[in-house]
């Protein structure tokens, strides 16, 4: 079995971070999102992986992932030249997949327990497609599956229904055989001008092919928004164990589970886990609170950071308390010692600026 990881989305809900980096390469617990996907696929025994990317981020992904040998896998990059929907993105992998069954994984999704069990079940089944489903409180924001009376086949898919037929939402993992490509050829663009994967799967159902459900075990996160990124970071840090690889400086207080990499300098500060600190970070006279990830070479001075992701090379100096924040690579935040005489702005459309 092969896998196809879809990473061609523009990540508009995560701007401005995604103006300079693909959302799949934003770190959670100090590892890019897509690393968790690749590890999950390797654990499931899948070593041939096609990564669907848009031309503007192909080089960035190649630089970050290479040919996959770091994970014991083989990566091939597949271009989706225009954003025409999920079904179109899947069709870009047709030649790569060939006649093999394959797994489709949306690159901005995280699953607590990975995909090993779904892969095994699909391999042993006679289904032409399998969808991972999870129960949600309000299905109206999701694609929703309606099952047969026995609960072992999907008989209808409804996209964002006002009257949901169930609470079973479709998540971003699908397993297919080659028939899905024929179904994609037979569908038309939706009202938003895209080829929808749910329309292609519904075509399989209407033609009498067997489409089966698998209920997800454990948590699932779609990390398409800043608040989702922070929540996924929290979930990953929940499983952290204490590992301290650098000597602690004077007057350092550590509470809870903390992972500290090599070459880290910390002095006169309090660390309250779960939190992770990357190689080369420097922390002086500061507080780092729970559910925070400080990446490599971050510098923190006379500040407080809690429930946040601070990316590589960022500097935070004397800014007071930062909470529920995503701080990009190489950012420099600092506070002037006195209020400015005047403010100078270049502010984009529909911005909101609060001065305190």
Short mmCIF file of C-alpha atoms in Angstrom, two decimals:
data_model
loop_
_atom_site.label_atom_id
_atom_site.label_comp_id
_atom_site.label_asym_id
_atom_site.label_seq_id
_atom_site.Cartn_x
_atom_site.Cartn_y
_atom_site.Cartn_z
CA UNK A 1 0.00 0.00 0.00
CA UNK A 2 1.08 3.55 -0.78
CA UNK A 3 0.09 6.79 0.92
CA UNK A 4 -0.76 10.19 -0.52
CA UNK A 5 -0.36 13.19 1.81
CA UNK A 6 -2.16 16.32 0.67
CA UNK A 7 -0.18 19.49 1.42
CA UNK A 8 -1.18 21.87 -1.38
CA UNK A 9 -3.57 24.10 0.58
CA UNK A 10 -2.75 27.77 1.02
CA UNK A 11 -3.39 27.90 4.78
CA UNK A 12 -5.31 31.17 4.62
CA UNK A 13 -6.68 30.79 8.16
CA UNK A 14 -3.12 30.75 9.53
CA UNK A 15 -1.91 33.93 7.86
CA UNK A 16 0.41 35.75 8.25
CA UNK A 17 2.47 32.68 9.27
CA UNK A 18 1.64 30.93 6.01
CA UNK A 19 2.85 33.82 3.89
CA UNK A 20 6.37 32.58 4.59
CA UNK A 21 5.90 28.87 5.40
CA UNK A 22 3.49 26.05 4.61
CA UNK A 23 1.19 25.31 7.54
CA UNK A 24 2.27 21.65 7.50
CA UNK A 25 5.79 22.77 8.46
CA UNK A 26 4.74 24.84 11.49
CA UNK A 27 6.10 23.09 14.60
CA UNK A 28 3.98 21.47 17.29
CA UNK A 29 5.92 20.39 20.39
CA UNK A 30 8.99 21.43 18.35
CA UNK A 31 8.32 19.11 15.37
CA UNK A 32 6.67 20.16 12.10
CA UNK A 33 3.10 18.94 11.74
CA UNK A 34 3.92 16.72 8.78
CA UNK A 35 6.60 14.85 10.75
CA UNK A 36 3.85 13.31 12.87
CA UNK A 37 2.06 12.22 9.70
CA UNK A 38 5.17 10.55 8.26
CA UNK A 39 5.89 8.78 11.55
CA UNK A 40 2.30 7.53 11.67
CA UNK A 41 2.51 6.15 8.13
CA UNK A 42 5.84 4.45 8.77
CA UNK A 43 4.42 2.85 11.92
CA UNK A 44 1.57 1.49 9.79
CA UNK A 45 4.10 -0.15 7.47
CA UNK A 46 3.71 2.30 4.57
CA UNK A 47 7.06 3.33 3.11
CA UNK A 48 6.08 4.68 -0.33
CA UNK A 49 4.60 8.14 0.18
CA UNK A 50 3.57 10.75 -2.37
CA UNK A 51 3.35 14.31 -1.04
CA UNK A 52 1.02 16.51 -3.09
CA UNK A 53 2.25 20.12 -3.04
CA UNK A 54 1.63 23.32 -4.95
CA UNK A 55 4.53 24.68 -7.04
CA UNK A 56 5.17 27.62 -4.69
CA UNK A 57 6.01 25.36 -1.71
CA UNK A 58 7.62 22.38 -3.47
CA UNK A 59 11.16 23.54 -2.75
CA UNK A 60 10.34 24.21 0.91
CA UNK A 61 8.98 20.69 1.38
CA UNK A 62 11.93 19.12 -0.39
CA UNK A 63 14.28 21.03 1.89
CA UNK A 64 12.36 19.96 5.02
CA UNK A 65 11.69 16.32 4.13
CA UNK A 66 14.25 15.35 1.52
CA UNK A 67 13.72 11.93 0.02
CA UNK A 68 12.33 10.50 3.27
CA UNK A 69 15.30 8.38 4.25
CA UNK A 70 15.38 10.03 7.71
CA UNK A 71 12.16 8.11 8.44
CA UNK A 72 13.05 4.97 6.51
CA UNK A 73 10.55 5.87 3.77
CA UNK A 74 10.61 6.95 0.12
CA UNK A 75 9.00 10.31 -0.67
CA UNK A 76 7.97 11.45 -4.14
CA UNK A 77 6.66 14.98 -4.69
CA UNK A 78 3.49 15.33 -6.77
CA UNK A 79 2.40 18.75 -8.08
CA UNK A 80 -1.11 20.14 -7.91
CA UNK A 81 -0.67 23.17 -10.12
CA UNK A 82 -4.07 24.72 -9.39
CA UNK A 83 -6.22 24.48 -6.23
CA UNK A 84 -9.22 22.63 -7.66
CA UNK A 85 -10.33 20.70 -4.58
CA UNK A 86 -9.48 17.56 -2.63
CA UNK A 87 -10.67 15.17 -5.32
CA UNK A 88 -8.47 16.94 -7.86
CA UNK A 89 -5.52 16.72 -5.46
CA UNK A 90 -6.09 12.97 -5.12
CA UNK A 91 -6.25 12.61 -8.92
CA UNK A 92 -2.77 14.15 -9.14
CA UNK A 93 -1.48 10.92 -7.59
CA UNK A 94 -3.08 8.58 -10.16
CA UNK A 95 0.12 7.67 -12.00
CA UNK A 96 2.06 7.43 -8.75
CA UNK A 97 -0.45 5.05 -7.13
CA UNK A 98 -0.98 2.84 -10.17
CA UNK A 99 -3.06 -0.22 -9.37
CA UNK A 100 -2.29 -0.34 -5.64
CA UNK A 101 -4.70 0.45 -2.81
CA UNK A 102 -3.67 3.63 -1.07
CA UNK A 103 -4.29 5.86 1.93
CA UNK A 104 -5.04 9.58 1.63
CA UNK A 105 -4.01 11.72 4.60
CA UNK A 106 -4.77 15.43 4.83
CA UNK A 107 -1.44 16.92 5.87
CA UNK A 108 -2.92 19.28 8.46
CA UNK A 109 -4.59 16.49 10.48
CA UNK A 110 -3.25 14.77 13.59
CA UNK A 111 -4.49 11.46 15.03
CA UNK A 112 -3.57 10.37 18.53
CA UNK A 113 -3.16 6.70 17.65
CA UNK A 114 -2.12 6.99 14.03
CA UNK A 115 -3.40 4.88 11.14
CA UNK A 116 -1.96 1.42 11.75
CA UNK A 117 -5.29 -0.19 12.70
CA UNK A 118 -7.31 1.40 9.85
CA UNK A 119 -4.68 0.23 7.33
CA UNK A 120 -4.80 -3.33 8.66
CA UNK A 121 -8.60 -3.44 8.60
CA UNK A 122 -8.86 -2.06 5.08
CA UNK A 123 -6.27 -4.54 3.82
CA UNK A 124 -8.36 -7.40 5.21
CA UNK A 125 -11.69 -6.08 3.90
CA UNK A 126 -13.39 -6.27 0.52
CA UNK A 127 -14.26 -2.57 0.58
CA UNK A 128 -13.48 -0.20 -2.26
CA UNK A 129 -13.18 2.69 0.19
CA UNK A 130 -13.02 3.25 3.94
CA UNK A 131 -13.56 6.54 5.74
CA UNK A 132 -12.44 7.40 9.25
CA UNK A 133 -15.28 8.94 11.25
CA UNK A 134 -15.57 10.53 14.66
CA UNK A 135 -18.53 11.67 16.73
CA UNK A 136 -18.84 15.43 17.10
CA UNK A 137 -21.18 17.63 19.11
CA UNK A 138 -22.29 19.80 16.18
CA UNK A 139 -22.04 17.97 12.83
CA UNK A 140 -23.31 20.96 10.84
CA UNK A 141 -19.74 22.17 10.23
CA UNK A 142 -18.54 18.85 8.77
CA UNK A 143 -19.12 16.32 6.06
CA UNK A 144 -21.39 13.75 7.73
CA UNK A 145 -21.88 10.03 7.04
CA UNK A 146 -25.16 8.12 7.22
CA UNK A 147 -24.74 4.39 7.86
CA UNK A 148 -26.93 1.42 7.02
CA UNK A 149 -29.03 -0.30 9.69
CA UNK A 150 -26.17 -2.68 10.52
CA UNK A 151 -23.71 0.19 10.89
CA UNK A 152 -21.13 -1.51 8.67
CA UNK A 153 -21.53 0.50 5.44
CA UNK A 154 -21.85 4.16 4.51
CA UNK A 155 -24.92 4.80 2.39
CA UNK A 156 -24.83 8.59 2.13
CA UNK A 157 -22.50 11.54 2.61
CA UNK A 158 -23.85 15.01 3.31
CA UNK A 159 -21.66 18.12 3.32
CA UNK A 160 -22.35 20.53 6.23
CA UNK A 161 -26.03 19.56 6.63
CA UNK A 162 -28.50 21.77 8.48
CA UNK A 163 -30.28 18.58 9.60
CA UNK A 164 -27.48 16.05 10.09
CA UNK A 165 -28.42 12.38 9.56
CA UNK A 166 -25.88 11.43 12.28
CA UNK A 167 -23.14 12.87 14.45
CA UNK A 168 -20.45 10.99 12.51
CA UNK A 169 -18.10 13.52 10.95
CA UNK A 170 -15.63 12.63 8.21
CA UNK A 171 -12.04 13.32 9.21
CA UNK A 172 -9.04 13.73 6.92
CA UNK A 173 -8.04 10.08 6.40
CA UNK A 174 -9.40 7.91 3.58
CA UNK A 175 -8.47 4.49 2.16
CA UNK A 176 -9.21 3.72 -1.50
CA UNK A 177 -8.66 1.30 -4.30
CA UNK A 178 -8.14 2.47 -7.89
CA UNK A 179 -11.90 2.88 -8.51
CA UNK A 180 -11.83 6.27 -6.82
CA UNK A 181 -10.01 7.72 -9.84
CA UNK A 182 -12.83 6.63 -12.14
CA UNK A 183 -15.36 8.20 -9.77
CA UNK A 184 -13.41 11.49 -9.76
CA UNK A 185 -13.56 11.57 -13.55
CA UNK A 186 -17.36 11.35 -13.37
CA UNK A 187 -18.05 14.27 -11.03
CA UNK A 188 -18.44 17.98 -11.76
CA UNK A 189 -17.17 20.98 -9.76
CA UNK A 190 -19.27 21.95 -6.77
CA UNK A 191 -20.85 25.33 -6.20
CA UNK A 192 -17.50 26.68 -5.00
CA UNK A 193 -15.82 25.50 -8.20
CA UNK A 194 -13.93 22.53 -6.71
CA UNK A 195 -13.96 18.78 -7.22
CA UNK A 196 -15.15 17.47 -3.85
CA UNK A 197 -13.87 14.15 -2.54
CA UNK A 198 -17.24 13.54 -0.87
CA UNK A 199 -18.93 13.74 -4.30
CA UNK A 200 -16.51 11.15 -5.68
CA UNK A 201 -17.11 8.81 -2.73
CA UNK A 202 -20.87 9.28 -3.09
CA UNK A 203 -20.49 8.26 -6.73
CA UNK A 204 -18.86 5.01 -5.56
CA UNK A 205 -21.79 4.41 -3.20
CA UNK A 206 -24.37 5.14 -5.92
CA UNK A 207 -22.65 2.68 -8.25
CA UNK A 208 -22.97 -0.10 -5.68
CA UNK A 209 -19.38 -0.18 -4.46
CA UNK A 210 -18.76 -0.94 -0.80
CA UNK A 211 -17.73 2.03 1.32
CA UNK A 212 -17.17 1.22 4.99
CA UNK A 213 -16.76 3.32 8.15
CA UNK A 214 -14.12 3.10 10.83
CA UNK A 215 -14.76 4.95 14.07
CA UNK A 216 -11.74 6.83 15.30
CA UNK A 217 -10.11 5.89 18.59
CA UNK A 218 -8.47 8.72 20.54
CA UNK A 219 -8.32 12.40 19.68
CA UNK A 220 -8.17 14.02 16.26
CA UNK A 221 -7.17 17.56 15.38
CA UNK A 222 -7.42 19.56 12.18
CA UNK A 223 -4.79 22.25 12.73
CA UNK A 224 -6.04 24.75 10.17
CA UNK A 225 -6.51 27.66 12.61
CA UNK A 226 -4.24 29.24 15.26
CA UNK A 227 -6.44 28.03 18.13
CA UNK A 228 -6.31 24.49 16.72
CA UNK A 229 -2.52 24.64 16.48
CA UNK A 230 -2.30 25.65 20.13
CA UNK A 231 -4.71 22.94 21.21
CA UNK A 232 -2.82 20.29 19.25
CA UNK A 233 0.41 21.51 20.85
CA UNK A 234 -1.27 21.05 24.24
CA UNK A 235 -2.40 17.52 23.41
CA UNK A 236 1.07 16.50 22.26
CA UNK A 237 2.75 18.02 25.32
CA UNK A 238 0.36 16.06 27.56
CA UNK A 239 2.41 12.96 26.72
CA UNK A 240 5.77 14.57 27.51
CA UNK A 241 8.24 12.95 29.90
CA UNK A 242 10.89 14.87 31.83
CA UNK A 243 14.24 14.89 30.01
CA UNK A 244 16.81 17.54 30.93
CA UNK A 245 19.94 17.53 28.73
CA UNK A 246 21.43 20.86 29.84
CA UNK A 247 22.65 21.96 33.27
CA UNK A 248 20.32 24.43 34.95
CA UNK A 249 21.70 27.78 36.03
CA UNK A 250 21.23 29.53 39.37
CA UNK A 251 17.78 30.14 40.87
CA UNK A 252 15.91 27.98 38.38
CA UNK A 253 12.63 26.40 39.55
CA UNK A 254 11.20 23.43 37.63
CA UNK A 255 7.68 22.17 38.22
CA UNK A 256 5.98 19.43 36.23
CA UNK A 257 7.18 17.57 33.12
CA UNK A 258 9.81 19.48 31.18
CA UNK A 259 11.96 18.50 28.19
CA UNK A 260 15.10 20.58 27.75
CA UNK A 261 17.47 20.01 24.81
CA UNK A 262 21.25 20.39 24.67
CA UNK A 263 23.11 23.71 24.88
CA UNK A 264 20.27 25.51 26.66
CA UNK A 265 21.06 28.32 29.12
CA UNK A 266 18.49 29.03 31.84
CA UNK A 267 19.00 31.27 34.86
CA UNK A 268 16.78 32.95 37.47
CA UNK A 269 13.62 31.59 35.90
CA UNK A 270 10.64 29.33 36.58
CA UNK A 271 9.64 26.51 34.24
CA UNK A 272 6.21 24.99 34.71
CA UNK A 273 5.41 21.97 32.55
CA UNK A 274 4.41 20.36 30.45
CA UNK A 275 6.72 22.34 28.18
CA UNK A 276 9.54 21.74 25.73
CA UNK A 277 12.65 23.85 25.09
CA UNK A 278 14.78 23.41 21.97
CA UNK A 279 18.55 23.35 21.51
CA UNK A 280 20.40 26.61 22.03
CA UNK A 281 17.57 28.47 23.76
CA UNK A 282 18.39 31.12 26.37
CA UNK A 283 16.01 32.04 29.19
CA UNK A 284 16.82 34.79 31.68
CA UNK A 285 14.68 36.15 34.53
CA UNK A 286 11.51 34.74 33.00
CA UNK A 287 8.55 32.45 33.52
CA UNK A 288 7.66 29.75 30.99
CA UNK A 289 4.25 28.30 31.72
CA UNK A 290 2.44 25.08 30.86
CA UNK A 291 1.75 23.91 27.30
CA UNK A 292 4.50 26.01 25.76
CA UNK A 293 6.99 25.02 23.07
CA UNK A 294 10.14 27.10 22.68
CA UNK A 295 12.03 26.09 19.53
CA UNK A 296 15.77 26.15 18.85
CA UNK A 297 17.72 29.33 19.61
CA UNK A 298 14.78 31.18 21.16
CA UNK A 299 15.80 33.96 23.55
CA UNK A 300 13.52 34.96 26.42
CA UNK A 301 14.46 37.80 28.75
CA UNK A 302 12.37 39.29 31.59
CA UNK A 303 9.13 37.98 30.14
CA UNK A 304 6.37 35.43 30.71
CA UNK A 305 5.16 32.96 28.10
CA UNK A 306 2.33 30.49 28.59
CA UNK A 307 0.23 28.21 26.34
CA UNK A 308 2.16 29.35 23.27
CA UNK A 309 4.34 28.22 20.39
CA UNK A 310 7.52 30.23 19.89
CA UNK A 311 9.40 29.27 16.73
CA UNK A 312 13.08 29.09 15.91
CA UNK A 313 15.24 32.12 16.56
CA UNK A 314 12.53 34.32 18.07
CA UNK A 315 13.55 36.89 20.70
CA UNK A 316 11.20 38.14 23.41
CA UNK A 317 12.50 40.84 25.73
CA UNK A 318 10.76 42.65 28.58
CA UNK A 319 7.25 42.37 27.14
CA UNK A 320 5.38 41.22 30.21
CA UNK A 321 3.01 38.25 29.75
CA UNK A 322 2.34 36.42 26.46
CA UNK A 323 -0.49 33.88 26.43
CA UNK A 324 -2.23 31.77 23.74
CA UNK A 325 0.13 32.99 21.02
CA UNK A 326 1.92 31.79 17.90
CA UNK A 327 5.26 33.56 17.42
CA UNK A 328 6.96 33.01 14.07
CA UNK A 329 10.58 32.28 13.18
CA UNK A 330 13.07 35.06 13.77
CA UNK A 331 10.50 37.39 15.36
CA UNK A 332 11.83 40.08 17.72
CA UNK A 333 9.42 41.36 20.38
CA UNK A 334 10.51 43.97 22.86
CA UNK A 335 9.11 46.85 24.90
CA UNK A 336 10.37 50.42 24.84
CA UNK A 337 11.17 51.91 28.22
CA UNK A 338 8.83 54.87 27.62
CA UNK A 339 5.73 55.39 25.45
CA UNK A 340 6.49 56.49 21.87
CA UNK A 341 6.10 60.13 20.82
CA UNK A 342 4.14 58.92 17.77
CA UNK A 343 3.05 55.68 16.14
CA UNK A 344 3.86 54.82 12.51
CA UNK A 345 1.61 52.23 10.87
CA UNK A 346 1.18 50.31 7.64
CA UNK A 347 -2.03 48.38 8.34
CA UNK A 348 -3.78 46.01 5.94
CA UNK A 349 -7.47 45.77 5.13
CA UNK A 350 -9.85 44.71 7.92
CA UNK A 351 -7.11 44.73 10.56
CA UNK A 352 -7.80 45.24 14.25
CA UNK A 353 -5.21 47.06 16.34
CA UNK A 354 -5.49 47.61 20.07
CA UNK A 355 -3.00 49.95 21.75
CA UNK A 356 -2.43 49.49 25.46
#
